[in-house]
Structure formats: structure tokens, C-alpha cells
mmCIF file with all atom_site columns, C-alpha atoms in Angstrom:
data_model
loop_
_atom_site.group_PDB
_atom_site.id
_atom_site.type_symbol
_atom_site.label_atom_id
_atom_site.label_alt_id
_atom_site.label_comp_id
_atom_site.label_asym_id
_atom_site.label_entity_id
_atom_site.label_seq_id
_atom_site.pdbx_PDB_ins_code
_atom_site.Cartn_x
_atom_site.Cartn_y
_atom_site.Cartn_z
_atom_site.occupancy
_atom_site.B_iso_or_equiv
_atom_site.pdbx_formal_charge
_atom_site.auth_seq_id
_atom_site.auth_comp_id
_atom_site.auth_asym_id
_atom_site.auth_atom_id
_atom_site.pdbx_PDB_model_num
ATOM 1   C CA . GLY A 1 1   ? 116.373 133.017 36.782  1.00 40.00 ? 9   GLY A CA 1
ATOM 2   C CA . GLY A 1 2   ? 119.199 133.667 34.429  1.00 40.00 ? 10  GLY A CA 1
ATOM 3   C CA . GLY A 1 3   ? 121.648 136.347 33.572  1.00 39.00 ? 11  GLY A CA 1
ATOM 4   C CA . ALA A 1 4   ? 121.410 138.827 30.768  1.00 38.00 ? 12  ALA A CA 1
ATOM 5   C CA . LYS A 1 5   ? 122.518 136.211 28.243  1.00 37.00 ? 13  LYS A CA 1
ATOM 6   C CA . ASN A 1 6   ? 119.466 134.083 29.039  1.00 36.00 ? 14  ASN A CA 1
ATOM 7   C CA . SER A 1 7   ? 116.948 136.911 28.811  1.00 35.00 ? 15  SER A CA 1
ATOM 8   C CA . ARG A 1 8   ? 114.250 136.549 26.189  1.00 33.00 ? 16  ARG A CA 1
ATOM 9   C CA . LYS A 1 9   ? 114.454 138.688 23.101  1.00 35.00 ? 17  LYS A CA 1
ATOM 10  C CA . LYS A 1 10  ? 111.513 140.137 21.256  1.00 34.00 ? 18  LYS A CA 1
ATOM 11  C CA . SER A 1 11  ? 111.000 138.876 17.740  1.00 33.00 ? 19  SER A CA 1
ATOM 12  C CA . GLY A 1 12  ? 113.477 140.530 15.383  1.00 37.00 ? 20  GLY A CA 1
ATOM 13  C CA . GLU A 1 13  ? 115.728 141.778 18.157  1.00 37.00 ? 21  GLU A CA 1
ATOM 14  C CA . GLY A 1 14  ? 119.346 140.854 17.660  1.00 39.00 ? 22  GLY A CA 1
ATOM 15  C CA . GLU A 1 15  ? 119.099 140.668 13.867  1.00 40.00 ? 23  GLU A CA 1
ATOM 16  C CA . LYS A 1 16  ? 121.581 143.467 13.240  1.00 41.00 ? 24  LYS A CA 1
ATOM 17  C CA . SER A 1 17  ? 124.433 142.099 15.257  1.00 41.00 ? 25  SER A CA 1
ATOM 18  C CA . SER A 1 18  ? 125.310 139.157 17.391  1.00 40.00 ? 26  SER A CA 1
ATOM 19  C CA . GLU A 1 19  ? 127.085 139.007 20.693  1.00 45.00 ? 27  GLU A CA 1
ATOM 20  C CA . GLY A 1 20  ? 130.733 138.282 20.034  1.00 47.00 ? 28  GLY A CA 1
ATOM 21  C CA . SER A 1 21  ? 130.857 139.102 16.317  1.00 54.00 ? 29  SER A CA 1
ATOM 22  C CA . GLY A 1 22  ? 129.220 142.535 16.154  1.00 71.00 ? 30  GLY A CA 1
ATOM 23  C CA . ILE A 1 23  ? 128.085 142.094 12.534  1.00 81.00 ? 31  ILE A CA 1
ATOM 24  C CA . ASP A 1 24  ? 124.940 140.885 10.850  1.00 90.00 ? 32  ASP A CA 1
ATOM 25  C CA . GLY A 1 25  ? 124.460 138.299 8.137   1.00 95.00 ? 33  GLY A CA 1
ATOM 26  C CA . ALA A 1 26  ? 124.684 140.833 5.311   1.00 96.00 ? 34  ALA A CA 1
ATOM 27  C CA . GLU A 1 27  ? 128.020 142.163 6.565   1.00 94.00 ? 35  GLU A CA 1
ATOM 28  C CA . LEU A 1 28  ? 129.337 138.617 6.879   1.00 95.00 ? 36  LEU A CA 1
ATOM 29  C CA . VAL A 1 29  ? 128.420 137.963 3.237   1.00 97.00 ? 37  VAL A CA 1
ATOM 30  C CA . VAL A 1 30  ? 130.295 141.121 2.189   1.00 96.00 ? 38  VAL A CA 1
ATOM 31  C CA . ARG A 1 31  ? 133.381 140.029 4.144   1.00 95.00 ? 39  ARG A CA 1
ATOM 32  C CA . ILE A 1 32  ? 133.308 136.468 2.818   1.00 97.00 ? 40  ILE A CA 1
ATOM 33  C CA . GLU A 1 33  ? 132.827 137.604 -0.770  1.00 98.00 ? 41  GLU A CA 1
ATOM 34  C CA . ALA A 1 34  ? 135.689 140.123 -0.528  1.00 98.00 ? 42  ALA A CA 1
ATOM 35  C CA . ALA A 1 35  ? 138.007 137.528 1.010   1.00 98.00 ? 43  ALA A CA 1
ATOM 36  C CA . LEU A 1 36  ? 137.178 134.997 -1.698  1.00 98.00 ? 44  LEU A CA 1
ATOM 37  C CA . MET A 1 37  ? 137.635 137.537 -4.495  1.00 98.00 ? 45  MET A CA 1
ATOM 38  C CA . GLY A 1 38  ? 141.050 138.271 -2.988  1.00 98.00 ? 46  GLY A CA 1
ATOM 39  C CA . VAL A 1 39  ? 142.234 134.690 -3.528  1.00 98.00 ? 47  VAL A CA 1
ATOM 40  C CA . ALA A 1 40  ? 140.373 133.944 -6.774  1.00 98.00 ? 48  ALA A CA 1
ATOM 41  C CA . ASP A 1 41  ? 142.109 132.571 -9.861  1.00 98.00 ? 49  ASP A CA 1
ATOM 42  C CA . GLU A 1 42  ? 140.226 133.855 -12.898 1.00 97.00 ? 50  GLU A CA 1
ATOM 43  C CA . ALA A 1 43  ? 141.516 131.127 -15.232 1.00 98.00 ? 51  ALA A CA 1
ATOM 44  C CA . TYR A 1 44  ? 140.447 128.419 -12.785 1.00 98.00 ? 52  TYR A CA 1
ATOM 45  C CA . GLY A 1 45  ? 137.073 130.144 -12.471 1.00 98.00 ? 53  GLY A CA 1
ATOM 46  C CA . LYS A 1 46  ? 136.552 129.999 -16.239 1.00 98.00 ? 54  LYS A CA 1
ATOM 47  C CA . ARG A 1 47  ? 137.372 126.274 -16.254 1.00 97.00 ? 55  ARG A CA 1
ATOM 48  C CA . GLN A 1 48  ? 134.951 125.682 -13.366 1.00 97.00 ? 56  GLN A CA 1
ATOM 49  C CA . SER A 1 49  ? 132.205 127.622 -15.154 1.00 96.00 ? 57  SER A CA 1
ATOM 50  C CA . GLN A 1 50  ? 132.795 125.489 -18.233 1.00 97.00 ? 58  GLN A CA 1
ATOM 51  C CA . TYR A 1 51  ? 132.567 122.301 -16.132 1.00 94.00 ? 59  TYR A CA 1
ATOM 52  C CA . LEU A 1 52  ? 129.254 123.605 -14.771 1.00 94.00 ? 60  LEU A CA 1
ATOM 53  C CA . ARG A 1 53  ? 128.041 124.062 -18.372 1.00 94.00 ? 61  ARG A CA 1
ATOM 54  C CA . HIS A 1 54  ? 128.106 127.826 -17.921 1.00 94.00 ? 62  HIS A CA 1
ATOM 55  C CA . GLN A 1 55  ? 125.084 127.661 -15.630 1.00 92.00 ? 63  GLN A CA 1
ATOM 56  C CA . PHE A 1 56  ? 127.107 129.445 -12.924 1.00 93.00 ? 64  PHE A CA 1
ATOM 57  C CA . ARG A 1 57  ? 129.882 132.016 -12.839 1.00 96.00 ? 65  ARG A CA 1
ATOM 58  C CA . CYS A 1 58  ? 132.843 131.033 -10.729 1.00 98.00 ? 66  CYS A CA 1
ATOM 59  C CA . MET A 1 59  ? 135.435 133.213 -9.038  1.00 98.00 ? 67  MET A CA 1
ATOM 60  C CA . GLY A 1 60  ? 138.049 130.499 -9.271  1.00 98.00 ? 68  GLY A CA 1
ATOM 61  C CA . VAL A 1 61  ? 138.440 129.391 -5.657  1.00 98.00 ? 69  VAL A CA 1
ATOM 62  C CA . PRO A 1 62  ? 138.866 125.621 -5.140  1.00 97.00 ? 70  PRO A CA 1
ATOM 63  C CA . ALA A 1 63  ? 136.926 124.126 -2.211  1.00 96.00 ? 71  ALA A CA 1
ATOM 64  C CA . PRO A 1 64  ? 139.934 123.676 0.142   1.00 97.00 ? 72  PRO A CA 1
ATOM 65  C CA . LEU A 1 65  ? 140.999 127.299 -0.397  1.00 98.00 ? 73  LEU A CA 1
ATOM 66  C CA . LEU A 1 66  ? 137.399 128.466 0.006   1.00 98.00 ? 74  LEU A CA 1
ATOM 67  C CA . LYS A 1 67  ? 137.183 126.746 3.396   1.00 96.00 ? 75  LYS A CA 1
ATOM 68  C CA . ASP A 1 68  ? 140.590 128.065 4.515   1.00 97.00 ? 76  ASP A CA 1
ATOM 69  C CA . THR A 1 69  ? 139.751 131.609 3.414   1.00 97.00 ? 77  THR A CA 1
ATOM 70  C CA . CYS A 1 70  ? 136.439 131.546 5.288   1.00 96.00 ? 78  CYS A CA 1
ATOM 71  C CA . LYS A 1 71  ? 138.198 130.225 8.397   1.00 95.00 ? 79  LYS A CA 1
ATOM 72  C CA . ARG A 1 72  ? 140.481 133.268 8.256   1.00 95.00 ? 80  ARG A CA 1
ATOM 73  C CA . VAL A 1 73  ? 137.422 135.543 8.179   1.00 95.00 ? 81  VAL A CA 1
ATOM 74  C CA . TYR A 1 74  ? 136.037 133.700 11.206  1.00 93.00 ? 82  TYR A CA 1
ATOM 75  C CA . GLU A 1 75  ? 139.366 134.053 13.019  1.00 91.00 ? 83  GLU A CA 1
ATOM 76  C CA . GLU A 1 76  ? 139.108 137.810 12.526  1.00 89.00 ? 84  GLU A CA 1
ATOM 77  C CA . GLY A 1 77  ? 136.249 137.800 15.012  1.00 84.00 ? 85  GLY A CA 1
ATOM 78  C CA . VAL A 1 78  ? 133.252 136.602 13.042  1.00 83.00 ? 86  VAL A CA 1
ATOM 79  C CA . ARG A 1 79  ? 132.051 133.488 14.832  1.00 84.00 ? 87  ARG A CA 1
ATOM 80  C CA . LEU A 1 80  ? 129.216 131.585 13.191  1.00 89.00 ? 88  LEU A CA 1
ATOM 81  C CA . LYS A 1 81  ? 127.945 130.305 16.515  1.00 87.00 ? 89  LYS A CA 1
ATOM 82  C CA . ASP A 1 82  ? 127.416 133.907 17.631  1.00 88.00 ? 90  ASP A CA 1
ATOM 83  C CA . LEU A 1 83  ? 125.478 134.969 14.549  1.00 92.00 ? 91  LEU A CA 1
ATOM 84  C CA . SER A 1 84  ? 121.761 135.303 15.288  1.00 94.00 ? 92  SER A CA 1
ATOM 85  C CA . VAL A 1 85  ? 119.265 132.940 13.674  1.00 95.00 ? 93  VAL A CA 1
ATOM 86  C CA . GLU A 1 86  ? 118.058 135.809 11.490  1.00 96.00 ? 94  GLU A CA 1
ATOM 87  C CA . GLY A 1 87  ? 121.667 136.641 10.637  1.00 96.00 ? 95  GLY A CA 1
ATOM 88  C CA . VAL A 1 88  ? 122.333 133.082 9.475   1.00 97.00 ? 96  VAL A CA 1
ATOM 89  C CA . ARG A 1 89  ? 119.158 133.050 7.397   1.00 97.00 ? 97  ARG A CA 1
ATOM 90  C CA . ARG A 1 90  ? 119.950 136.387 5.828   1.00 97.00 ? 98  ARG A CA 1
ATOM 91  C CA . ALA A 1 91  ? 123.530 135.349 5.053   1.00 97.00 ? 99  ALA A CA 1
ATOM 92  C CA . ALA A 1 92  ? 122.365 132.111 3.417   1.00 97.00 ? 100 ALA A CA 1
ATOM 93  C CA . PHE A 1 93  ? 119.746 133.702 1.204   1.00 98.00 ? 101 PHE A CA 1
ATOM 94  C CA . LEU A 1 94  ? 121.944 136.691 0.280   1.00 98.00 ? 102 LEU A CA 1
ATOM 95  C CA . SER A 1 95  ? 124.754 134.321 -0.666  1.00 98.00 ? 103 SER A CA 1
ATOM 96  C CA . TYR A 1 96  ? 122.414 132.419 -2.948  1.00 96.00 ? 104 TYR A CA 1
ATOM 97  C CA . GLU A 1 97  ? 121.522 135.702 -4.663  1.00 96.00 ? 105 GLU A CA 1
ATOM 98  C CA . LYS A 1 98  ? 125.182 136.182 -5.627  1.00 97.00 ? 106 LYS A CA 1
ATOM 99  C CA . GLU A 1 99  ? 126.263 135.241 -9.122  1.00 95.00 ? 107 GLU A CA 1
ATOM 100 C CA . HIS A 1 100 ? 129.354 133.284 -8.118  1.00 97.00 ? 108 HIS A CA 1
ATOM 101 C CA . ARG A 1 101 ? 129.110 129.600 -7.302  1.00 97.00 ? 109 ARG A CA 1
ATOM 102 C CA . GLU A 1 102 ? 131.584 129.918 -4.438  1.00 98.00 ? 110 GLU A CA 1
ATOM 103 C CA . MET A 1 103 ? 129.082 132.053 -2.539  1.00 98.00 ? 111 MET A CA 1
ATOM 104 C CA . HIS A 1 104 ? 126.444 129.333 -2.887  1.00 97.00 ? 112 HIS A CA 1
ATOM 105 C CA . ASN A 1 105 ? 128.979 126.762 -1.688  1.00 96.00 ? 113 ASN A CA 1
ATOM 106 C CA . TRP A 1 106 ? 129.921 128.917 1.284   1.00 97.00 ? 114 TRP A CA 1
ATOM 107 C CA . ALA A 1 107 ? 126.250 129.215 2.275   1.00 97.00 ? 115 ALA A CA 1
ATOM 108 C CA . VAL A 1 108 ? 125.981 125.423 2.265   1.00 96.00 ? 116 VAL A CA 1
ATOM 109 C CA . TYR A 1 109 ? 129.147 125.097 4.395   1.00 96.00 ? 117 TYR A CA 1
ATOM 110 C CA . MET A 1 110 ? 127.800 127.700 6.816   1.00 96.00 ? 118 MET A CA 1
ATOM 111 C CA . LEU A 1 111 ? 124.458 125.921 7.103   1.00 96.00 ? 119 LEU A CA 1
ATOM 112 C CA . ALA A 1 112 ? 126.194 122.614 7.786   1.00 95.00 ? 120 ALA A CA 1
ATOM 113 C CA . VAL A 1 113 ? 127.445 124.313 10.959  1.00 94.00 ? 121 VAL A CA 1
ATOM 114 C CA . ARG A 1 114 ? 124.313 126.371 11.691  1.00 95.00 ? 122 ARG A CA 1
ATOM 115 C CA . HIS A 1 115 ? 121.450 124.163 10.440  1.00 94.00 ? 123 HIS A CA 1
ATOM 116 C CA . ASP A 1 116 ? 119.730 125.060 13.726  1.00 94.00 ? 124 ASP A CA 1
ATOM 117 C CA . ALA A 1 117 ? 118.790 128.372 12.106  1.00 95.00 ? 125 ALA A CA 1
ATOM 118 C CA . PHE A 1 118 ? 116.950 126.768 9.194   1.00 95.00 ? 126 PHE A CA 1
ATOM 119 C CA . ASP A 1 119 ? 113.792 124.783 8.587   1.00 96.00 ? 127 ASP A CA 1
ATOM 120 C CA . LEU A 1 120 ? 112.851 122.440 5.741   1.00 96.00 ? 128 LEU A CA 1
ATOM 121 C CA . LYS A 1 121 ? 110.931 125.030 3.744   1.00 95.00 ? 129 LYS A CA 1
ATOM 122 C CA . MET A 1 122 ? 114.001 127.284 3.741   1.00 96.00 ? 130 MET A CA 1
ATOM 123 C CA . ALA A 1 123 ? 116.283 124.390 2.819   1.00 96.00 ? 131 ALA A CA 1
ATOM 124 C CA . LYS A 1 124 ? 114.005 123.504 -0.090  1.00 95.00 ? 132 LYS A CA 1
ATOM 125 C CA . GLN A 1 125 ? 114.248 127.074 -1.391  1.00 95.00 ? 133 GLN A CA 1
ATOM 126 C CA . LEU A 1 126 ? 118.024 126.686 -1.625  1.00 95.00 ? 134 LEU A CA 1
ATOM 127 C CA . ILE A 1 127 ? 117.841 123.170 -3.052  1.00 94.00 ? 135 ILE A CA 1
ATOM 128 C CA . VAL A 1 128 ? 115.773 124.318 -6.026  1.00 93.00 ? 136 VAL A CA 1
ATOM 129 C CA . ARG A 1 129 ? 117.711 127.562 -6.593  1.00 92.00 ? 137 ARG A CA 1
ATOM 130 C CA . HIS A 1 130 ? 121.033 127.327 -8.424  1.00 87.00 ? 138 HIS A CA 1
ATOM 131 C CA . SER A 1 131 ? 120.847 123.566 -8.006  1.00 88.00 ? 139 SER A CA 1
ATOM 132 C CA . TRP A 1 132 ? 123.694 121.287 -8.995  1.00 91.00 ? 140 TRP A CA 1
ATOM 133 C CA . TRP A 1 133 ? 124.378 117.813 -7.688  1.00 91.00 ? 141 TRP A CA 1
ATOM 134 C CA . ASP A 1 134 ? 127.085 118.861 -5.219  1.00 90.00 ? 142 ASP A CA 1
ATOM 135 C CA . THR A 1 135 ? 125.068 121.534 -3.435  1.00 92.00 ? 143 THR A CA 1
ATOM 136 C CA . VAL A 1 136 ? 121.907 119.435 -3.450  1.00 94.00 ? 144 VAL A CA 1
ATOM 137 C CA . ASP A 1 137 ? 123.791 116.471 -1.930  1.00 95.00 ? 145 ASP A CA 1
ATOM 138 C CA . SER A 1 138 ? 125.519 118.648 0.643   1.00 95.00 ? 146 SER A CA 1
ATOM 139 C CA . LEU A 1 139 ? 122.288 120.364 1.659   1.00 96.00 ? 147 LEU A CA 1
ATOM 140 C CA . ALA A 1 140 ? 120.538 116.995 1.903   1.00 96.00 ? 148 ALA A CA 1
ATOM 141 C CA . CYS A 1 141 ? 123.206 115.427 4.124   1.00 96.00 ? 149 CYS A CA 1
ATOM 142 C CA . ASN A 1 142 ? 124.309 118.389 6.214   1.00 96.00 ? 150 ASN A CA 1
ATOM 143 C CA . VAL A 1 143 ? 121.188 120.525 6.536   1.00 96.00 ? 151 VAL A CA 1
ATOM 144 C CA . VAL A 1 144 ? 118.021 118.606 5.674   1.00 97.00 ? 152 VAL A CA 1
ATOM 145 C CA . GLY A 1 145 ? 119.065 115.433 7.511   1.00 97.00 ? 153 GLY A CA 1
ATOM 146 C CA . PRO A 1 146 ? 119.776 117.165 10.843  1.00 97.00 ? 154 PRO A CA 1
ATOM 147 C CA . ILE A 1 147 ? 116.567 119.201 10.539  1.00 96.00 ? 155 ILE A CA 1
ATOM 148 C CA . VAL A 1 148 ? 114.511 116.040 10.001  1.00 97.00 ? 156 VAL A CA 1
ATOM 149 C CA . LEU A 1 149 ? 116.245 114.403 12.963  1.00 96.00 ? 157 LEU A CA 1
ATOM 150 C CA . ARG A 1 150 ? 115.293 117.370 15.182  1.00 95.00 ? 158 ARG A CA 1
ATOM 151 C CA . ASP A 1 151 ? 111.609 116.641 14.614  1.00 95.00 ? 159 ASP A CA 1
ATOM 152 C CA . ARG A 1 152 ? 111.133 113.285 12.950  1.00 96.00 ? 160 ARG A CA 1
ATOM 153 C CA . GLU A 1 153 ? 107.350 113.441 12.720  1.00 97.00 ? 161 GLU A CA 1
ATOM 154 C CA . ALA A 1 154 ? 107.211 116.842 10.996  1.00 96.00 ? 162 ALA A CA 1
ATOM 155 C CA . GLY A 1 155 ? 110.349 116.055 8.995   1.00 96.00 ? 163 GLY A CA 1
ATOM 156 C CA . THR A 1 156 ? 108.956 112.768 7.720   1.00 96.00 ? 164 THR A CA 1
ATOM 157 C CA . LYS A 1 157 ? 105.708 114.485 6.714   1.00 96.00 ? 165 LYS A CA 1
ATOM 158 C CA . GLU A 1 158 ? 107.617 117.173 4.798   1.00 95.00 ? 166 GLU A CA 1
ATOM 159 C CA . MET A 1 159 ? 109.886 114.605 3.110   1.00 95.00 ? 167 MET A CA 1
ATOM 160 C CA . ARG A 1 160 ? 106.820 112.679 1.928   1.00 95.00 ? 168 ARG A CA 1
ATOM 161 C CA . GLU A 1 161 ? 105.448 115.890 0.422   1.00 94.00 ? 169 GLU A CA 1
ATOM 162 C CA . TRP A 1 162 ? 108.744 116.445 -1.387  1.00 94.00 ? 170 TRP A CA 1
ATOM 163 C CA . LEU A 1 163 ? 108.638 112.880 -2.711  1.00 93.00 ? 171 LEU A CA 1
ATOM 164 C CA . ALA A 1 164 ? 105.076 113.348 -3.959  1.00 94.00 ? 172 ALA A CA 1
ATOM 165 C CA . ASP A 1 165 ? 106.029 116.536 -5.817  1.00 91.00 ? 173 ASP A CA 1
ATOM 166 C CA . LYS A 1 166 ? 106.074 115.666 -9.520  1.00 87.00 ? 174 LYS A CA 1
ATOM 167 C CA . ASP A 1 167 ? 108.685 118.338 -10.213 1.00 83.00 ? 175 ASP A CA 1
ATOM 168 C CA . ILE A 1 168 ? 110.342 119.790 -7.125  1.00 84.00 ? 176 ILE A CA 1
ATOM 169 C CA . TRP A 1 169 ? 112.403 122.097 -9.358  1.00 74.00 ? 177 TRP A CA 1
ATOM 170 C CA . GLY A 1 170 ? 109.510 123.244 -11.504 1.00 68.00 ? 178 GLY A CA 1
#
């Protein structure tokens, strides 16, 4: 047997909150976005948007500051390891719906830690949405790679399908 922590949950149960953090993926996105907006440098954001050929709006938060700011949110009691699988998925997809590039980058950083909550079809959805070399590379190395390693047979089959796709982004 096992204690209460090992009890099975019905599908969908635990989506709203997670043991330890008490918030769901949507609330985490709100907190991360607010924290990042609080440290944003508008002039830097305009330069970053220009570098990205105006394909993305940027808040103006350099990567090291983005990571440090998110760590502060986590230290306030939001632990990624405690977020439910559904919470991680929701946070990732909601972040990719945001207009600011930093939210997309944060989703990739989060998934590098919690790739256990994703599968290849989900990863592909992010790869082809708001794609730029840095997020595609990071997703490939930190999310897709570990997923393929979890189940090499299925992962290899899926990777071959991606390779055969004449236009993965189209």
C-alpha cells in the first residue's frame, strides 16, 4: 500500500492546484508575467524586438534577469516539481499565447525542468508556434531529446515523421 500521496487520482483531478504550491498553471503564468513586467526595460525590449525583425514583442528582460526573476517567484512558494502535469501543460501553452517573447522563453525554461509533463506532439506544437532559432534549439535539446530518450522506439518513429514532413512549419 501507500499513503495518501501515493493514492491514484482520477483523470483531471489535481489540475487546479498542486500539493506544495497551491496554484494552477494559469496562476503561475500570471505571477511570472507580472514579475517579468516589473523588471522590464522598455528600451531594451524595443531593441530585442528589432533584432527579432519585429516578429515578436519583447518586454525587455535579458535572459539572466528572466531566470533570476522566475527563481524569485519559485522561492515565494511556487515549486515547479509540485505543479501537476496538467498545470505544466496549461502554463506552457498559455505562455505561448502571450505576445511577449519572454513568456515563450520562460515556457521553454520551465519545460526543460518539467519535460516529464509533455509529449512529442505537444512539443511540436510549440516548435512551430512563434518559432525562432533559439527556442527551437532549446526545445529540441531540453524537451524533445529527453522525451525521445524516455521511449526510444516511439520517439524514433515520431522523429522520422517529422523528418519526412516537407514543411513542418506550414
